[in-house]
PDB file of C-alpha atoms in Angstrom:
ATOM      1  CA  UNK A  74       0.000   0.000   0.000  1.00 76.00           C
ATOM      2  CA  UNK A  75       2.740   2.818   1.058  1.00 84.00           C
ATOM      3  CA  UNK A  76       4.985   1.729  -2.336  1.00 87.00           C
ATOM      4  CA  UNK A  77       1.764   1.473  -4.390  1.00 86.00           C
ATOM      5  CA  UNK A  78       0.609   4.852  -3.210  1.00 85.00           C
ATOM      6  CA  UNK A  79       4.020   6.657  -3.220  1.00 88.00           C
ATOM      7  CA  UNK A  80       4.882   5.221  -6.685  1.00 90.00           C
ATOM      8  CA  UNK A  81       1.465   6.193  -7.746  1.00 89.00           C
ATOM      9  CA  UNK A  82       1.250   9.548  -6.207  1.00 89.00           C
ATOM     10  CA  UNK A  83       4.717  10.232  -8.466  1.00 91.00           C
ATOM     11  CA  UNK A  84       3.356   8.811 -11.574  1.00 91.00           C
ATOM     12  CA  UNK A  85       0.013  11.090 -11.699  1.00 91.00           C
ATOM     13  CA  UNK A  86       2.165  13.854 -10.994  1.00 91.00           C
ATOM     14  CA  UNK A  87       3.948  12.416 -14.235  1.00 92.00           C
ATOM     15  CA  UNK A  88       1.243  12.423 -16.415  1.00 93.00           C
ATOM     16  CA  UNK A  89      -0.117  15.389 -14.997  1.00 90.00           C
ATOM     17  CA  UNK A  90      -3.861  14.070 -13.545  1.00 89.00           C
ATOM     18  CA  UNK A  91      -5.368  16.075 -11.536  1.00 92.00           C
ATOM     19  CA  UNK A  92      -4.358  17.530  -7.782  1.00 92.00           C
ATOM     20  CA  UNK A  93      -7.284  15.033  -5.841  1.00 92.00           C
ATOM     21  CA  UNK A  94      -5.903  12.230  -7.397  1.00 90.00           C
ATOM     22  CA  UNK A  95      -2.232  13.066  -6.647  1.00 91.00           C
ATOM     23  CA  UNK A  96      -3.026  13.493  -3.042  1.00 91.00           C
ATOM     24  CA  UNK A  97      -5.630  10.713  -2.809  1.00 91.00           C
ATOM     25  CA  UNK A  98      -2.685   8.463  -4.089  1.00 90.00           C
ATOM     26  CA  UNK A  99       0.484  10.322  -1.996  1.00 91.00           C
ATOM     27  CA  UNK A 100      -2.004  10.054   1.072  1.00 91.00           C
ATOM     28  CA  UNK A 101      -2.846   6.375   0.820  1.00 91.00           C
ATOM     29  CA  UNK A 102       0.822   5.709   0.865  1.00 91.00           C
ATOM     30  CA  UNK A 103       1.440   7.736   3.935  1.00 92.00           C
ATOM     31  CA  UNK A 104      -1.052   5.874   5.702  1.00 93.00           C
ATOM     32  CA  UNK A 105       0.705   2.952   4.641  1.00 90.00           C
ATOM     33  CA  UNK A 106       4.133   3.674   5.446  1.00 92.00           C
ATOM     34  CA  UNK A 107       2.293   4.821   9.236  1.00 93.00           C
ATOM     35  CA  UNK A 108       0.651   1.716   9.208  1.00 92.00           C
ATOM     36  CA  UNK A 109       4.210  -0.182   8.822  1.00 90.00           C
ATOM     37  CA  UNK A 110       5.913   2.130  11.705  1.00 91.00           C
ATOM     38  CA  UNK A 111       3.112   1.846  13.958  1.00 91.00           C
ATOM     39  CA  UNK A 112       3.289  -1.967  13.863  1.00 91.00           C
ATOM     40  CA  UNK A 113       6.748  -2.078  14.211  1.00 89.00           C
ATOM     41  CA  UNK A 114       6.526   0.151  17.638  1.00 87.00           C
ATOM     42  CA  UNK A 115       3.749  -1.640  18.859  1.00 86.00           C
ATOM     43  CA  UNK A 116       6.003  -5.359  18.160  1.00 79.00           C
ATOM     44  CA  UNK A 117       8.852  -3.752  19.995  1.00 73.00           C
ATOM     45  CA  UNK A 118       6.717  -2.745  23.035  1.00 72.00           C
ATOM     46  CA  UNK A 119       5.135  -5.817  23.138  1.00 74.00           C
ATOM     47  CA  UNK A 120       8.554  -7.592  22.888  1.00 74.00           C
ATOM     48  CA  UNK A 121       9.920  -5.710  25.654  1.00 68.00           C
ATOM     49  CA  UNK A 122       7.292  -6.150  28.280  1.00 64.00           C
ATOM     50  CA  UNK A 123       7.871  -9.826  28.368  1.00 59.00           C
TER      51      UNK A 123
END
């Protein structure tokens, strides 16, 4: 999702598509790459409590 989005986000920017799509698409792949970090922070609290 954050590579798809990111790549994406580049591309319509590219070939020049309108401004909601470019930030629908640069948006979905910040929410990914969040999504990715937060899971990672939440593993290594997890990890540590045990």
């Amino acid at each position: 999702m954050s590579v798809g989005g990111l790549a994406g986000g580049v591309r319509a920017v590219m070939d020049g598509k309108g401004i909601g799509t470019v930030l629908a698409l640069l948006g979905l792949g910040v929410f990914g790459v969040l999504v990715v970090v937060g899971y990672f922070v939440n593993y290594e609290d997890r990890r540590g409590r045990r």
